Tab-separated table of C-alpha atoms in Angstrom:
chain	number	residue	atom	x	y	z
A	1	MET	CA	54.563	-30.965	17.194
A	2	ARG	CA	51.292	-32.565	16.146
A	3	ARG	CA	50.421	-32.586	12.469
A	4	ILE	CA	46.893	-31.998	11.318
A	5	GLY	CA	45.359	-33.821	8.395
A	6	ARG	CA	44.918	-32.294	4.973
A	7	SER	CA	41.135	-32.107	5.313
A	8	ALA	CA	41.402	-30.329	8.671
A	9	ALA	CA	43.872	-27.838	7.201
A	10	LEU	CA	41.568	-27.194	4.236
A	11	ALA	CA	38.593	-26.735	6.553
A	12	ALA	CA	40.533	-24.258	8.688
A	13	ALA	CA	41.645	-22.328	5.602
A	14	ALA	CA	38.051	-22.215	4.341
A	15	LEU	CA	36.813	-20.866	7.666
A	16	ILE	CA	39.466	-18.163	7.706
A	17	THR	CA	38.632	-17.243	4.126
A	18	LEU	CA	34.904	-17.074	4.827
A	19	ALA	CA	35.325	-15.095	8.053
A	20	ALA	CA	37.575	-12.407	6.591
A	21	PRO	CA	36.197	-9.888	4.115
A	22	THR	CA	37.631	-10.237	0.652
A	23	ARG	CA	39.669	-7.436	-0.811
A	24	ALA	CA	36.849	-6.683	-3.248
A	25	GLN	CA	34.336	-6.435	-0.398
A	26	ALA	CA	36.626	-4.149	1.546
A	27	GLU	CA	37.237	-1.878	-1.421
A	28	ASP	CA	33.668	-1.655	-2.732
A	29	CYS	CA	31.582	-0.536	0.184
A	30	SER	CA	29.571	1.728	-2.110
A	31	ARG	CA	27.610	-1.305	-3.331
A	32	GLN	CA	26.325	-2.627	-0.021
A	33	GLU	CA	23.209	-4.682	-0.561
A	34	ASN	CA	22.207	-5.850	2.896
A	35	GLN	CA	22.613	-5.093	6.554
A	36	PHE	CA	25.481	-7.560	6.994
A	37	GLU	CA	27.487	-5.900	4.211
A	38	LYS	CA	26.767	-2.426	5.559
A	39	THR	CA	27.850	-3.487	9.033
A	40	GLU	CA	31.001	-5.156	7.700
A	41	CYS	CA	31.952	-2.056	5.714
A	42	SER	CA	31.333	0.116	8.766
A	43	ARG	CA	33.543	-2.184	10.827
A	44	LEU	CA	36.326	-1.764	8.253
A	45	ASP	CA	35.812	2.011	8.353
A	46	LEU	CA	36.072	1.931	12.153
A	47	GLU	CA	39.337	-0.021	11.950
A	48	ALA	CA	40.730	2.570	9.531
A	49	ALA	CA	39.567	5.413	11.791
A	50	ASP	CA	41.220	3.716	14.753
A	51	ARG	CA	44.515	3.464	12.859
A	52	GLU	CA	44.287	7.191	12.023
A	53	LEU	CA	43.537	7.987	15.669
A	54	ASN	CA	46.558	6.014	16.862
A	55	LEU	CA	48.813	7.870	14.438
A	56	ALA	CA	47.375	11.279	15.415
A	57	TYR	CA	47.786	10.379	19.096
A	58	LYS	CA	51.429	9.390	18.575
A	59	ILE	CA	52.118	12.674	16.778
A	60	ALA	CA	50.291	14.640	19.493
A	61	ARG	CA	52.288	12.898	22.236
A	62	ASP	CA	55.527	13.702	20.413
A	63	LYS	CA	54.419	17.347	20.175
A	64	ALA	CA	53.462	17.385	23.870
A	65	ARG	CA	56.876	16.033	24.863
A	66	GLN	CA	58.528	18.743	22.774
A	67	MET	CA	56.395	21.365	24.543
A	68	ASP	CA	57.457	19.907	27.873
A	69	ARG	CA	61.119	20.182	26.857
A	70	ASP	CA	60.560	23.792	25.780
A	71	MET	CA	58.787	24.676	29.050
A	72	PRO	CA	60.470	22.628	31.787
A	73	GLY	CA	58.900	22.479	35.221
A	74	LEU	CA	55.230	22.244	34.242
A	75	GLU	CA	53.283	20.073	36.660
A	76	PRO	CA	51.502	18.112	35.409
A	77	THR	CA	53.293	18.007	32.098
A	78	ILE	CA	51.500	18.589	28.802
A	79	ASP	CA	52.275	14.985	27.899
A	80	GLU	CA	50.655	13.733	31.114
A	81	LEU	CA	47.584	15.888	30.535
A	82	LEU	CA	47.235	14.631	26.972
A	83	ARG	CA	47.680	11.023	28.078
A	84	ASP	CA	45.072	11.437	30.836
A	85	ALA	CA	42.644	13.098	28.423
A	86	GLN	CA	42.992	10.204	25.988
A	87	ARG	CA	42.468	7.679	28.774
A	88	ALA	CA	39.286	9.534	29.790
A	89	TRP	CA	38.083	9.869	26.201
A	90	ILE	CA	38.014	6.116	25.509
A	91	PRO	CA	35.392	5.301	28.185
A	92	PHE	CA	33.463	8.447	27.176
A	93	ARG	CA	33.281	7.268	23.559
A	94	ASP	CA	32.209	3.794	24.595
A	95	ALA	CA	29.543	5.128	26.984
A	96	ALA	CA	28.222	7.565	24.380
A	97	CYS	CA	27.654	4.711	21.926
A	98	GLU	CA	26.448	2.163	24.490
A	99	PRO	CA	22.688	2.742	23.917
A	100	HIS	CA	23.071	1.436	20.349
A	101	ARG	CA	24.924	-1.663	21.548
A	102	VAL	CA	22.243	-2.399	24.164
A	103	LEU	CA	19.424	-1.930	21.655
A	104	HIS	CA	21.214	-4.238	19.203
A	105	ALA	CA	21.627	-6.894	21.916
A	106	SER	CA	17.906	-6.515	22.684
A	107	GLY	CA	16.928	-7.383	19.127
A	108	TRP	CA	17.015	-4.046	17.334
A	109	SER	CA	19.193	-5.388	14.548
A	110	TRP	CA	20.163	-2.110	12.855
A	111	HIS	CA	21.592	-0.740	16.081
A	112	GLY	CA	24.672	-2.939	15.627
A	113	LEU	CA	25.442	-0.868	12.564
A	114	TYR	CA	24.604	2.366	14.392
A	115	TYR	CA	26.888	1.341	17.261
A	116	ILE	CA	29.853	0.850	14.936
A	117	ARG	CA	29.121	4.103	13.116
A	118	CYS	CA	28.866	5.945	16.434
A	119	LEU	CA	32.297	4.625	17.472
A	120	GLU	CA	33.718	5.595	14.088
A	121	TRP	CA	32.239	9.098	14.149
A	122	LEU	CA	33.536	9.859	17.636
A	123	THR	CA	36.921	8.362	16.735
A	124	LEU	CA	37.163	10.639	13.701
A	125	GLN	CA	36.193	13.622	15.868
A	126	ARG	CA	38.910	12.780	18.404
A	127	THR	CA	41.452	12.343	15.623
A	128	GLU	CA	40.661	15.847	14.377
A	129	ASP	CA	40.976	17.211	17.924
A	130	LEU	CA	44.421	15.653	18.246
A	131	ARG	CA	45.469	17.043	14.862
A	132	LEU	CA	44.369	20.511	15.925
A	133	PHE	CA	46.464	20.168	19.074
A	134	THR	CA	49.596	19.669	16.996
A	135	GLU	CA	49.068	22.783	14.870
């Protein structure tokens, strides 16, 4: 295994440190001062929303499998329908937010932030839908 020099290791550590948001930045998104900070906080919010969605989806799939056990013989199964709906929802969400991504790529700088917020909002909506399914 090749060893890297101390200066290369320090440079790599500095890059990782600079690229990742600090804990204070992540926790204090109420004091955003510029577009970069607002976008970074929105990205962190989207990651949190995605984690919540994944948990709600797992719980909904477990519930669907229980329903399938309680009502054998359904074709397609509730679990299959839920899985297919989730697979269809992902491209829907991405397509619904795509105009913001395209505008951002075309030079409309704030649309990067709007794109992330759009993804987050739709992710939160889907999470609520999945939670309602399990009630």
